[in-house]
PDB file of C-alpha atoms in Angstrom:
ATOM      1  CA  MET K 196       6.411 -14.815  -1.289  1.00 83.00           C
ATOM      2  CA  SER K 197       9.760 -14.388   0.432  1.00 87.00           C
ATOM      3  CA  PRO K 198      10.015 -12.441   3.721  1.00 85.00           C
ATOM      4  CA  THR K 199      11.687  -9.584   1.844  1.00 88.00           C
ATOM      5  CA  SER K 200       8.795  -9.417  -0.622  1.00 93.00           C
ATOM      6  CA  TRP K 201       6.305  -9.325   2.245  1.00 94.00           C
ATOM      7  CA  ALA K 202       8.299  -6.535   3.882  1.00 95.00           C
ATOM      8  CA  LEU K 203       8.090  -4.508   0.680  1.00 94.00           C
ATOM      9  CA  VAL K 204       4.324  -5.140   0.452  1.00 97.00           C
ATOM     10  CA  PHE K 205       3.820  -3.932   4.041  1.00 97.00           C
ATOM     11  CA  THR K 206       5.906  -0.854   3.274  1.00 97.00           C
ATOM     12  CA  LEU K 207       3.914  -0.030   0.136  1.00 97.00           C
ATOM     13  CA  VAL K 208       0.577  -0.425   1.928  1.00 97.00           C
ATOM     14  CA  SER K 209       1.827   1.793   4.741  1.00 98.00           C
ATOM     15  CA  LEU K 210       2.991   4.490   2.320  1.00 97.00           C
ATOM     16  CA  ILE K 211      -0.426   4.549   0.662  1.00 98.00           C
ATOM     17  CA  ALA K 212      -2.162   4.678   4.054  1.00 98.00           C
ATOM     18  CA  LEU K 213       0.164   7.496   5.142  1.00 97.00           C
ATOM     19  CA  ALA K 214      -0.730   9.503   2.035  1.00 97.00           C
ATOM     20  CA  VAL K 215      -4.444   8.967   2.797  1.00 97.00           C
ATOM     21  CA  THR K 216      -3.809  10.042   6.406  1.00 97.00           C
ATOM     22  CA  LEU K 217      -2.074  13.252   5.349  1.00 96.00           C
ATOM     23  CA  HIS K 218      -4.877  13.998   2.883  1.00 96.00           C
ATOM     24  CA  GLY K 219      -7.430  13.512   5.667  1.00 95.00           C
ATOM     25  CA  GLU K 220      -5.505  15.764   8.043  1.00 92.00           C
ATOM     26  CA  LYS K 221      -5.186  18.499   5.424  1.00 93.00           C
ATOM     27  CA  HIS K 222      -8.942  18.507   4.796  1.00 92.00           C
ATOM     28  CA  ASP K 223     -10.037  17.785   8.414  1.00 89.00           C
ATOM     29  CA  ARG K 224     -11.511  14.414   7.466  1.00 93.00           C
ATOM     30  CA  TRP K 225     -10.918  12.784  10.839  1.00 90.00           C
ATOM     31  CA  THR K 226     -12.834   9.555  10.134  1.00 93.00           C
ATOM     32  CA  GLN K 227     -10.508   9.041   7.172  1.00 95.00           C
ATOM     33  CA  VAL K 228      -7.500   9.673   9.411  1.00 94.00           C
ATOM     34  CA  ARG K 229      -8.716   7.287  12.110  1.00 94.00           C
ATOM     35  CA  LEU K 230      -9.122   4.507   9.571  1.00 95.00           C
ATOM     36  CA  SER K 231      -5.910   5.028   7.605  1.00 96.00           C
ATOM     37  CA  LYS K 232      -3.356   5.915  10.290  1.00 96.00           C
ATOM     38  CA  PRO K 233      -3.599   2.607  12.223  1.00 96.00           C
ATOM     39  CA  LEU K 234      -3.173   0.802   8.899  1.00 97.00           C
ATOM     40  CA  ALA K 235      -0.037   2.823   8.186  1.00 97.00           C
ATOM     41  CA  SER K 236       1.322   1.898  11.609  1.00 97.00           C
ATOM     42  CA  LEU K 237       0.502  -1.787  11.195  1.00 97.00           C
ATOM     43  CA  GLY K 238       2.900  -1.664   8.249  1.00 97.00           C
ATOM     44  CA  PHE K 239       6.027  -1.279  10.380  1.00 97.00           C
ATOM     45  CA  LEU K 240       4.842  -4.087  12.669  1.00 97.00           C
ATOM     46  CA  GLY K 241       4.381  -6.295   9.606  1.00 97.00           C
ATOM     47  CA  VAL K 242       7.872  -5.466   8.329  1.00 97.00           C
ATOM     48  CA  ALA K 243       9.446  -6.366  11.676  1.00 96.00           C
ATOM     49  CA  LEU K 244       7.545  -9.664  11.800  1.00 95.00           C
ATOM     50  CA  THR K 245       9.110 -10.736   8.507  1.00 95.00           C
ATOM     51  CA  GLY K 246      12.399 -10.968  10.398  1.00 92.00           C
ATOM     52  CA  LYS K 247      13.562 -13.064  13.323  1.00 89.00           C
ATOM     53  CA  VAL K 248      11.707 -11.420  16.233  1.00 91.00           C
ATOM     54  CA  TYR K 249      11.480 -14.225  18.765  1.00 86.00           C
ATOM     55  CA  GLY K 250      14.531 -15.901  20.239  1.00 82.00           C
ATOM     56  CA  HIS K 251      16.624 -12.742  19.802  1.00 88.00           C
ATOM     57  CA  ALA K 252      16.524 -10.281  22.735  1.00 94.00           C
ATOM     58  CA  PHE K 253      17.519  -7.207  20.690  1.00 95.00           C
ATOM     59  CA  HIS K 254      14.905  -7.872  18.017  1.00 95.00           C
ATOM     60  CA  LEU K 255      12.170  -8.684  20.539  1.00 96.00           C
ATOM     61  CA  ALA K 256      12.811  -5.427  22.389  1.00 97.00           C
ATOM     62  CA  ILE K 257      12.683  -3.481  19.088  1.00 97.00           C
ATOM     63  CA  PHE K 258       9.388  -5.155  18.189  1.00 97.00           C
ATOM     64  CA  THR K 259       7.979  -4.405  21.666  1.00 97.00           C
ATOM     65  CA  ALA K 260       8.909  -0.753  21.175  1.00 98.00           C
ATOM     66  CA  LEU K 261       7.151  -0.731  17.801  1.00 98.00           C
ATOM     67  CA  VAL K 262       4.005  -2.164  19.401  1.00 98.00           C
ATOM     68  CA  PHE K 263       3.994   0.637  21.985  1.00 97.00           C
ATOM     69  CA  SER K 264       4.480   3.130  19.145  1.00 97.00           C
ATOM     70  CA  PHE K 265       1.469   1.670  17.350  1.00 97.00           C
ATOM     71  CA  PHE K 266      -0.734   2.257  20.393  1.00 96.00           C
ATOM     72  CA  GLY K 267       0.734   5.736  20.791  1.00 93.00           C
ATOM     73  CA  ASP K 268      -0.310   6.490  17.211  1.00 93.00           C
ATOM     74  CA  VAL K 269      -3.855   5.348  17.943  1.00 92.00           C
ATOM     75  CA  PHE K 270      -4.202   7.428  21.117  1.00 91.00           C
ATOM     76  CA  LEU K 271      -2.746  10.576  19.573  1.00 85.00           C
ATOM     77  CA  MET K 272      -5.382  10.627  16.850  1.00 85.00           C
ATOM     78  CA  TRP K 273      -7.633  12.336  19.399  1.00 80.00           C
ATOM     79  CA  ARG K 274      -6.782  15.702  20.976  1.00 72.00           C
ATOM     80  CA  ALA K 275      -8.492  15.025  24.319  1.00 76.00           C
ATOM     81  CA  ARG K 276      -6.063  15.544  27.204  1.00 77.00           C
ATOM     82  CA  GLY K 277      -6.568  12.054  28.659  1.00 81.00           C
ATOM     83  CA  LEU K 278      -5.901  10.338  25.343  1.00 84.00           C
ATOM     84  CA  PHE K 279      -2.920  12.603  24.694  1.00 79.00           C
ATOM     85  CA  LEU K 280      -1.445  11.526  28.033  1.00 82.00           C
ATOM     86  CA  SER K 281      -2.149   7.875  27.148  1.00 89.00           C
ATOM     87  CA  GLY K 282      -0.340   8.368  23.857  1.00 86.00           C
ATOM     88  CA  LEU K 283       2.541  10.077  25.642  1.00 83.00           C
ATOM     89  CA  LEU K 284       2.755   7.131  28.068  1.00 89.00           C
ATOM     90  CA  ALA K 285       2.681   4.586  25.230  1.00 93.00           C
ATOM     91  CA  PHE K 286       5.517   6.362  23.438  1.00 92.00           C
ATOM     92  CA  LEU K 287       7.396   6.705  26.722  1.00 90.00           C
ATOM     93  CA  PHE K 288       7.258   2.913  27.140  1.00 95.00           C
ATOM     94  CA  GLY K 289       8.271   2.609  23.493  1.00 95.00           C
ATOM     95  CA  HIS K 290      11.396   4.705  24.070  1.00 95.00           C
ATOM     96  CA  VAL K 291      12.216   2.647  27.164  1.00 96.00           C
ATOM     97  CA  ALA K 292      11.921  -0.528  25.072  1.00 97.00           C
ATOM     98  CA  PHE K 293      14.173   0.933  22.355  1.00 97.00           C
ATOM     99  CA  ALA K 294      16.708   1.917  25.023  1.00 97.00           C
ATOM    100  CA  ALA K 295      16.551  -1.615  26.448  1.00 97.00           C
ATOM    101  CA  ALA K 296      17.141  -3.040  22.962  1.00 97.00           C
ATOM    102  CA  PHE K 297      20.292  -0.965  22.487  1.00 97.00           C
ATOM    103  CA  ILE K 298      21.603  -2.014  25.908  1.00 97.00           C
ATOM    104  CA  LEU K 299      20.876  -5.661  25.103  1.00 96.00           C
ATOM    105  CA  GLY K 300      22.673  -5.270  21.777  1.00 94.00           C
ATOM    106  CA  GLY K 301      25.716  -3.695  23.416  1.00 96.00           C
ATOM    107  CA  VAL K 302      26.757  -0.095  24.114  1.00 97.00           C
ATOM    108  CA  ASP K 303      30.169   1.487  23.678  1.00 98.00           C
ATOM    109  CA  PRO K 304      30.774   3.811  26.697  1.00 97.00           C
ATOM    110  CA  LEU K 305      32.630   6.511  24.735  1.00 98.00           C
ATOM    111  CA  TRP K 306      30.037   6.694  21.963  1.00 98.00           C
ATOM    112  CA  PHE K 307      27.288   6.733  24.580  1.00 98.00           C
ATOM    113  CA  ALA K 308      28.968   9.546  26.517  1.00 98.00           C
ATOM    114  CA  GLY K 309      29.397  11.602  23.358  1.00 97.00           C
ATOM    115  CA  GLY K 310      25.775  11.027  22.379  1.00 97.00           C
ATOM    116  CA  LEU K 311      24.612  11.917  25.877  1.00 97.00           C
ATOM    117  CA  VAL K 312      26.501  15.229  25.911  1.00 97.00           C
ATOM    118  CA  GLY K 313      25.083  16.130  22.493  1.00 96.00           C
ATOM    119  CA  MET K 314      21.533  15.201  23.473  1.00 96.00           C
ATOM    120  CA  LEU K 315      21.716  17.099  26.759  1.00 94.00           C
ATOM    121  CA  GLY K 316      22.685  20.248  24.881  1.00 94.00           C
ATOM    122  CA  LEU K 317      19.966  19.768  22.273  1.00 94.00           C
ATOM    123  CA  SER K 318      17.345  18.917  24.916  1.00 91.00           C
ATOM    124  CA  LEU K 319      18.122  22.080  26.878  1.00 92.00           C
ATOM    125  CA  ILE K 320      17.432  24.151  23.769  1.00 92.00           C
ATOM    126  CA  ILE K 321      14.262  22.245  22.835  1.00 90.00           C
ATOM    127  CA  GLY K 322      13.056  22.118  26.455  1.00 86.00           C
ATOM    128  CA  ARG K 323      13.453  25.859  26.952  1.00 87.00           C
ATOM    129  CA  TRP K 324      11.365  26.450  23.852  1.00 88.00           C
ATOM    130  CA  VAL K 325       8.580  23.920  24.440  1.00 84.00           C
ATOM    131  CA  LEU K 326       8.059  24.426  28.195  1.00 83.00           C
ATOM    132  CA  GLN K 327       6.931  28.013  27.689  1.00 86.00           C
ATOM    133  CA  TYR K 328       3.809  26.609  25.986  1.00 82.00           C
ATOM    134  CA  VAL K 329       3.141  23.732  28.397  1.00 80.00           C
ATOM    135  CA  GLU K 330       0.622  24.096  31.206  1.00 81.00           C
ATOM    136  CA  ASP K 331       1.958  23.437  34.720  1.00 79.00           C
ATOM    137  CA  THR K 332       0.187  20.080  35.139  1.00 79.00           C
ATOM    138  CA  MET K 333       1.822  18.773  31.941  1.00 78.00           C
ATOM    139  CA  ARG K 334       5.384  19.874  32.652  1.00 83.00           C
ATOM    140  CA  GLY K 335       6.295  16.777  34.660  1.00 83.00           C
ATOM    141  CA  PRO K 336       5.161  14.260  32.004  1.00 80.00           C
ATOM    142  CA  VAL K 337       6.754  16.309  29.205  1.00 83.00           C
ATOM    143  CA  LEU K 338      10.095  16.583  31.038  1.00 87.00           C
ATOM    144  CA  ALA K 339      10.074  12.833  31.800  1.00 86.00           C
ATOM    145  CA  TYR K 340       9.350  12.091  28.155  1.00 86.00           C
ATOM    146  CA  MET K 341      12.110  14.390  26.920  1.00 90.00           C
ATOM    147  CA  SER K 342      14.612  12.814  29.321  1.00 92.00           C
ATOM    148  CA  ILE K 343      13.809   9.275  28.196  1.00 93.00           C
ATOM    149  CA  ILE K 344      13.982  10.006  24.483  1.00 94.00           C
ATOM    150  CA  ALA K 345      17.283  11.885  24.912  1.00 95.00           C
ATOM    151  CA  LEU K 346      18.684   8.862  26.769  1.00 97.00           C
ATOM    152  CA  MET K 347      17.343   6.556  24.055  1.00 97.00           C
ATOM    153  CA  VAL K 348      19.127   8.524  21.320  1.00 97.00           C
ATOM    154  CA  ALA K 349      22.370   8.557  23.320  1.00 98.00           C
ATOM    155  CA  LEU K 350      22.144   4.777  23.760  1.00 98.00           C
ATOM    156  CA  ALA K 351      21.519   4.436  20.006  1.00 98.00           C
ATOM    157  CA  PHE K 352      24.865   6.138  19.395  1.00 98.00           C
ATOM    158  CA  GLY K 353      26.433   3.882  21.999  1.00 98.00           C
ATOM    159  CA  HIS K 354      25.039   0.847  20.190  1.00 97.00           C
ATOM    160  CA  PHE K 355      26.408   2.169  16.900  1.00 97.00           C
ATOM    161  CA  GLY K 356      29.836   2.262  18.538  1.00 97.00           C
ATOM    162  CA  VAL K 357      29.598  -1.494  19.080  1.00 96.00           C
ATOM    163  CA  ASN K 358      28.136  -2.798  15.816  1.00 90.00           C
ATOM    164  CA  GLY K 359      28.570   0.068  13.337  1.00 91.00           C
ATOM    165  CA  GLN K 360      24.889  -0.114  12.291  1.00 90.00           C
ATOM    166  CA  LEU K 361      24.205   3.485  11.230  1.00 93.00           C
ATOM    167  CA  ALA K 362      20.463   2.832  10.861  1.00 94.00           C
ATOM    168  CA  VAL K 363      20.065   2.732  14.656  1.00 96.00           C
ATOM    169  CA  PRO K 364      21.177   6.321  15.492  1.00 97.00           C
ATOM    170  CA  VAL K 365      19.586   7.621  12.277  1.00 97.00           C
ATOM    171  CA  GLY K 366      16.244   6.065  13.279  1.00 97.00           C
ATOM    172  CA  ALA K 367      16.575   7.406  16.812  1.00 97.00           C
ATOM    173  CA  LEU K 368      17.313  10.944  15.636  1.00 97.00           C
ATOM    174  CA  ALA K 369      14.407  10.809  13.182  1.00 97.00           C
ATOM    175  CA  PHE K 370      12.137   9.716  16.035  1.00 96.00           C
ATOM    176  CA  TYR K 371      13.415  12.624  18.153  1.00 95.00           C
ATOM    177  CA  GLY K 372      12.753  15.048  15.304  1.00 94.00           C
ATOM    178  CA  SER K 373       9.229  13.734  14.785  1.00 94.00           C
ATOM    179  CA  ASP K 374       8.526  14.267  18.486  1.00 90.00           C
ATOM    180  CA  ILE K 375       9.390  17.929  18.054  1.00 90.00           C
ATOM    181  CA  SER K 376       6.668  18.036  15.414  1.00 90.00           C
ATOM    182  CA  VAL K 377       4.201  16.399  17.841  1.00 84.00           C
ATOM    183  CA  ALA K 378       5.078  18.984  20.520  1.00 84.00           C
ATOM    184  CA  ARG K 379       4.559  21.859  18.078  1.00 86.00           C
ATOM    185  CA  ASP K 380       1.232  20.392  16.988  1.00 83.00           C
ATOM    186  CA  ARG K 381      -0.030  19.797  20.534  1.00 78.00           C
ATOM    187  CA  PHE K 382       1.219  22.933  22.274  1.00 79.00           C
ATOM    188  CA  THR K 383       1.440  25.608  19.569  1.00 81.00           C
ATOM    189  CA  ASP K 384      -1.200  24.457  17.042  1.00 74.00           C
ATOM    190  CA  ALA K 385       1.395  24.625  14.270  1.00 75.00           C
ATOM    191  CA  GLY K 386      -1.010  23.481  11.548  1.00 82.00           C
ATOM    192  CA  PHE K 387      -0.873  21.003   8.686  1.00 87.00           C
ATOM    193  CA  GLY K 388       2.529  22.117   7.380  1.00 88.00           C
ATOM    194  CA  ASN K 389       4.065  20.867  10.606  1.00 88.00           C
ATOM    195  CA  ARG K 390       2.442  17.428  10.235  1.00 87.00           C
ATOM    196  CA  LEU K 391       3.452  17.292   6.568  1.00 91.00           C
ATOM    197  CA  TRP K 392       7.085  16.816   7.567  1.00 94.00           C
ATOM    198  CA  GLY K 393       6.656  15.408  11.082  1.00 93.00           C
ATOM    199  CA  LEU K 394       4.482  12.422  10.248  1.00 95.00           C
ATOM    200  CA  PRO K 395       6.615  11.098   7.350  1.00 96.00           C
ATOM    201  CA  LEU K 396       9.715  11.575   9.522  1.00 97.00           C
ATOM    202  CA  TYR K 397       8.080   9.514  12.264  1.00 97.00           C
ATOM    203  CA  TYR K 398       7.250   6.664   9.885  1.00 98.00           C
ATOM    204  CA  ALA K 399      10.746   6.810   8.419  1.00 97.00           C
ATOM    205  CA  ALA K 400      12.081   6.270  11.954  1.00 97.00           C
ATOM    206  CA  GLN K 401       9.777   3.340  12.684  1.00 98.00           C
ATOM    207  CA  PHE K 402      10.482   1.623   9.378  1.00 98.00           C
ATOM    208  CA  THR K 403      14.211   2.113   9.886  1.00 97.00           C
ATOM    209  CA  PHE K 404      13.938   0.211  13.160  1.00 97.00           C
ATOM    210  CA  ALA K 405      11.609  -2.385  11.661  1.00 97.00           C
ATOM    211  CA  PHE K 406      14.036  -3.105   8.816  1.00 96.00           C
ATOM    212  CA  THR K 407      16.912  -3.591  11.248  1.00 94.00           C
ATOM    213  CA  VAL K 408      14.943  -6.660  12.336  1.00 94.00           C
ATOM    214  CA  ALA K 409      13.639  -7.686   8.913  1.00 93.00           C
ATOM    215  CA  LEU K 410      17.011  -7.510   7.149  1.00 87.00           C
ATOM    216  CA  SER K 411      19.160  -8.940   9.923  1.00 80.00           C
ATOM    217  CA  VAL K 412      21.198 -12.031   9.181  1.00 59.00           C
ATOM    218  CA  PRO K 413      19.600 -15.035  10.951  1.00 56.00           C
TER     219      PRO K 413
END
């Protein structure tokens, strides 16, 4: 099969696994979730690998970020504090890798500045809301995480200013939105309805990034 066909196969398998994951979460079938969610996340790694990953700094950094996201998905399947922190760290490294990719791909200063101002305003609103639920020992890691992802989104807009690839800021904003869902789930016990929109939004973000590699012109 062609690389594009393989990418579509990986996407289909991931969509099925995501549906199984959501079904397991709705009915508290955690063994089902822990088997299906890693499979769903392997899908976006598979899509990226159908493209030119190696020999291209931007693509390699995107793929590295997706690998960190995969491990973050695995760690966050458990609610234990230590594993949650491990998942937070994995996603933190993932956001750093995405930010590095956008810098490597080029950043327009004006677009970056505009994105940064917008994200600072949004982060102040989100931070004020979420920190009221966060225990003191977790505030430092949460603030560091919020700062990095806000910077990553701003850099995504800066990268868009250079190459006009709308998928990059769209994927970054979707990732930011899915992290709000994770925060609500972890700190406010928002329930399944929260995961019903947050998890698909997260996978939409990861596949958007993965397809920027898979569909790139060699």
